[in-house]
XYZ file of N, CA and C in Angstrom:
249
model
N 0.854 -1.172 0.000
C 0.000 0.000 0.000
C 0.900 1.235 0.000
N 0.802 1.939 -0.880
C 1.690 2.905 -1.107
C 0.654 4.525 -0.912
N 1.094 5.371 -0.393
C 0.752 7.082 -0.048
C 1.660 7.621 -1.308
N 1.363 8.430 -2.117
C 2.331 9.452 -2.523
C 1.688 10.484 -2.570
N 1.909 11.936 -2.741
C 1.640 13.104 -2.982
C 1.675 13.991 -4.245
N 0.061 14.180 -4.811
C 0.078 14.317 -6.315
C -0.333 16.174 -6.083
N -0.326 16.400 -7.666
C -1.075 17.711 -8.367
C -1.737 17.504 -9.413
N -2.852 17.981 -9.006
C -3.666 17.687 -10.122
C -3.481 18.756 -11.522
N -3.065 18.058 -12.647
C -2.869 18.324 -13.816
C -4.035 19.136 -14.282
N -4.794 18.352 -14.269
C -5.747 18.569 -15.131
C -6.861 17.734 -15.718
N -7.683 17.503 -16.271
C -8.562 16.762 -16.835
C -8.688 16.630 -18.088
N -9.040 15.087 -18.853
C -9.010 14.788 -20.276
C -9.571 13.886 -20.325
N -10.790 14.605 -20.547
C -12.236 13.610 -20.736
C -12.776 12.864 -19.583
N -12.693 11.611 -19.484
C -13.157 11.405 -18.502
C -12.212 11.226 -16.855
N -11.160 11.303 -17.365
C -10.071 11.082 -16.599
C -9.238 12.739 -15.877
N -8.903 12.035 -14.390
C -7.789 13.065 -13.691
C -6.373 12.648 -14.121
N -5.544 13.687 -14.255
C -4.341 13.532 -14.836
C -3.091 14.525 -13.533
N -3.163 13.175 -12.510
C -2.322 13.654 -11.619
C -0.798 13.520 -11.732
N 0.009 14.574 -11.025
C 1.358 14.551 -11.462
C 2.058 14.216 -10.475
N 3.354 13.126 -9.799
C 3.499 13.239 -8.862
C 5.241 14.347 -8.326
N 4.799 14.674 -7.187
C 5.124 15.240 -6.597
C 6.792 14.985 -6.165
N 7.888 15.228 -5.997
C 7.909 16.821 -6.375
C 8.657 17.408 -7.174
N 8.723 16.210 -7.895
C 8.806 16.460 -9.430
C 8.516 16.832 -10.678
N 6.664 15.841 -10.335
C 6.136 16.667 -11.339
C 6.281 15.780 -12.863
N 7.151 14.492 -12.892
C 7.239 14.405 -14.319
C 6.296 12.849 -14.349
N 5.897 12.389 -13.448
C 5.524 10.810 -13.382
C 3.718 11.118 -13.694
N 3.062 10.273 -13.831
C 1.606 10.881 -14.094
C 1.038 9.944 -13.709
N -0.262 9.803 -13.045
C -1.108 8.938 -12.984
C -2.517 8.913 -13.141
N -2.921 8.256 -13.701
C -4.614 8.676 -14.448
C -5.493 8.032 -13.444
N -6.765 8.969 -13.419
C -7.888 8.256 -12.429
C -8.969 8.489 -12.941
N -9.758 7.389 -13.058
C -10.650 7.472 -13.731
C -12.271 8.528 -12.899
N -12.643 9.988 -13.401
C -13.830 10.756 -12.562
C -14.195 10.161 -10.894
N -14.395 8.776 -12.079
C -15.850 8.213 -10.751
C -14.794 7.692 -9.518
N -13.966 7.313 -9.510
C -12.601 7.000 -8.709
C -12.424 7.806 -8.029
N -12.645 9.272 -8.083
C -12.071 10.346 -7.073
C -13.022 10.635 -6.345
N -13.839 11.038 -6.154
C -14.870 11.081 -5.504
C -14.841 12.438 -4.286
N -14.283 13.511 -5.479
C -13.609 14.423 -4.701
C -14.084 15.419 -5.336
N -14.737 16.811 -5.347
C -14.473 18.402 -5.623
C -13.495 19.113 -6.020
N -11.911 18.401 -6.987
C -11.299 19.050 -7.022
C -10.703 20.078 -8.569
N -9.876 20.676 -8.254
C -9.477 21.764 -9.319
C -8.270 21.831 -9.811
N -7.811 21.924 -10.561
C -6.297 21.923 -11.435
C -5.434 22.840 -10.302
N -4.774 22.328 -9.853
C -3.440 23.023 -9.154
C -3.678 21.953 -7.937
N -4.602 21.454 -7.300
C -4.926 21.252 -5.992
C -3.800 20.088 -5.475
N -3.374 20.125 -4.548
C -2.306 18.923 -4.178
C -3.231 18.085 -3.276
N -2.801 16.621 -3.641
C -3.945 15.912 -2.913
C -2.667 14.527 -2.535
N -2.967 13.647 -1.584
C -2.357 12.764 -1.452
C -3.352 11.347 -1.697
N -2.567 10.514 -2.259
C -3.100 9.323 -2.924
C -2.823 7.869 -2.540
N -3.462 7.252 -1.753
C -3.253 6.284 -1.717
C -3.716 4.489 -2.007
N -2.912 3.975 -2.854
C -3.349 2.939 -3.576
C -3.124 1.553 -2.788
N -4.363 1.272 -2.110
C -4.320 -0.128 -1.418
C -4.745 -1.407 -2.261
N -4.317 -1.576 -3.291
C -4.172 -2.665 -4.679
C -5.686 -3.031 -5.320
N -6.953 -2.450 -4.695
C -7.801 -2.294 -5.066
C -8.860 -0.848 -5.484
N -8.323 0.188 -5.042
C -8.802 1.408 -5.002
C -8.089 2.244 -4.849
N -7.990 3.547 -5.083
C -7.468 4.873 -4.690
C -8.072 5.664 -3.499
N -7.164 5.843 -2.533
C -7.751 6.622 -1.265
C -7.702 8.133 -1.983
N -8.086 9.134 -2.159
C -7.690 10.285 -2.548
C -8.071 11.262 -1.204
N -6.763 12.464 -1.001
C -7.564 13.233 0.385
C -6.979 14.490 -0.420
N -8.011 15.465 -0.160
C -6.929 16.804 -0.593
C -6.594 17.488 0.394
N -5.291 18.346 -0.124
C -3.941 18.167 0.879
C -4.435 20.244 0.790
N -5.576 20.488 1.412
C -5.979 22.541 1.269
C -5.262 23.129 1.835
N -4.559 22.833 3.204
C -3.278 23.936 3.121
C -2.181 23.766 2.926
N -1.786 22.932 1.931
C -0.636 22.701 1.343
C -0.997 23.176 -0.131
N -2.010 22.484 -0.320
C -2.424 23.656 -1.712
C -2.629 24.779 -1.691
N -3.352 25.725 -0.632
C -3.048 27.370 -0.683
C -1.908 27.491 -0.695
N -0.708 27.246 0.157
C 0.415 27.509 0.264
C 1.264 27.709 -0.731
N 0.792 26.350 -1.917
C 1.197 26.743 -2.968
C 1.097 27.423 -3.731
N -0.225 27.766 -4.163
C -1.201 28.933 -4.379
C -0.734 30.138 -4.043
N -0.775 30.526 -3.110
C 0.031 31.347 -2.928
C 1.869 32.250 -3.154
N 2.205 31.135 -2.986
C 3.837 31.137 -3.446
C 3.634 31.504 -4.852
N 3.223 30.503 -5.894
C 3.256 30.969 -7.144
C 2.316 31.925 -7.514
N 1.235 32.936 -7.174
C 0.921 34.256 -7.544
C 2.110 35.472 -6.779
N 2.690 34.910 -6.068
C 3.575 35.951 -5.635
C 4.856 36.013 -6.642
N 5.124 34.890 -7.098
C 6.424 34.701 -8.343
C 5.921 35.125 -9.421
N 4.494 35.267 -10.135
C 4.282 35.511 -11.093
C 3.680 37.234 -10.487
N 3.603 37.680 -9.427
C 3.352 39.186 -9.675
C 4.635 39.883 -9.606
N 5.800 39.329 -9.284
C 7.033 39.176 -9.251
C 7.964 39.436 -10.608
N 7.146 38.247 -11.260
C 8.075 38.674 -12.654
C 7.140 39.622 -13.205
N 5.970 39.735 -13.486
C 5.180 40.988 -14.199
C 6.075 42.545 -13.401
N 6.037 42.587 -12.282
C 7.074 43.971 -12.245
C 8.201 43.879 -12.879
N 8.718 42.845 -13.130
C 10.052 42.523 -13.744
C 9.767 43.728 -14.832
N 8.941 43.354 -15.530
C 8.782 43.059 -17.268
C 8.261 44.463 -17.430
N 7.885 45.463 -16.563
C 7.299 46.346 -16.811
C 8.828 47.593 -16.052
N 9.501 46.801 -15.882
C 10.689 48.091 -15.515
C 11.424 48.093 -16.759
């Protein structure tokens, strides 16, 4: 039974297209009805696969946190770009 810690990619069709963490380059697909979750592209969620199902939990203040960090890097470089 394995835990890892994903981001959600994104969605394509019927499927979640999570990325894992904290890397970012590994992917793992879940099929809608599998998640059984409210979630949104950026959200970090942790995943765990007990050889029959996916536990999915989302990980909200680790996702604001992130959320946060990256609107501060991107209002960051926009002053850049405007000096």
């Amino acid at each position: 039974m394995s835990l890892n810690k994903y981001t959600l990619d994104r969605f394509e069709g019927d499927y979640g297209i999570f990325l894992k963490r904290p890397e970012e380059t590994d992917q793992l697909l879940i099929h809608r009805s599998e998640i059984g979750l409210q979630l949104t592209e950026g959200d970090l969620v942790s995943i765990q696969d007990d050889g029959e199902r996916y536990i999915i939990r989302l990980l909200a203040e680790e996702t604001s946190e992130t959320k946060k960090s990256v609107e501060s890097i991107l209002k960051e470089l926009k002053n850049q770009n405007k000096q």
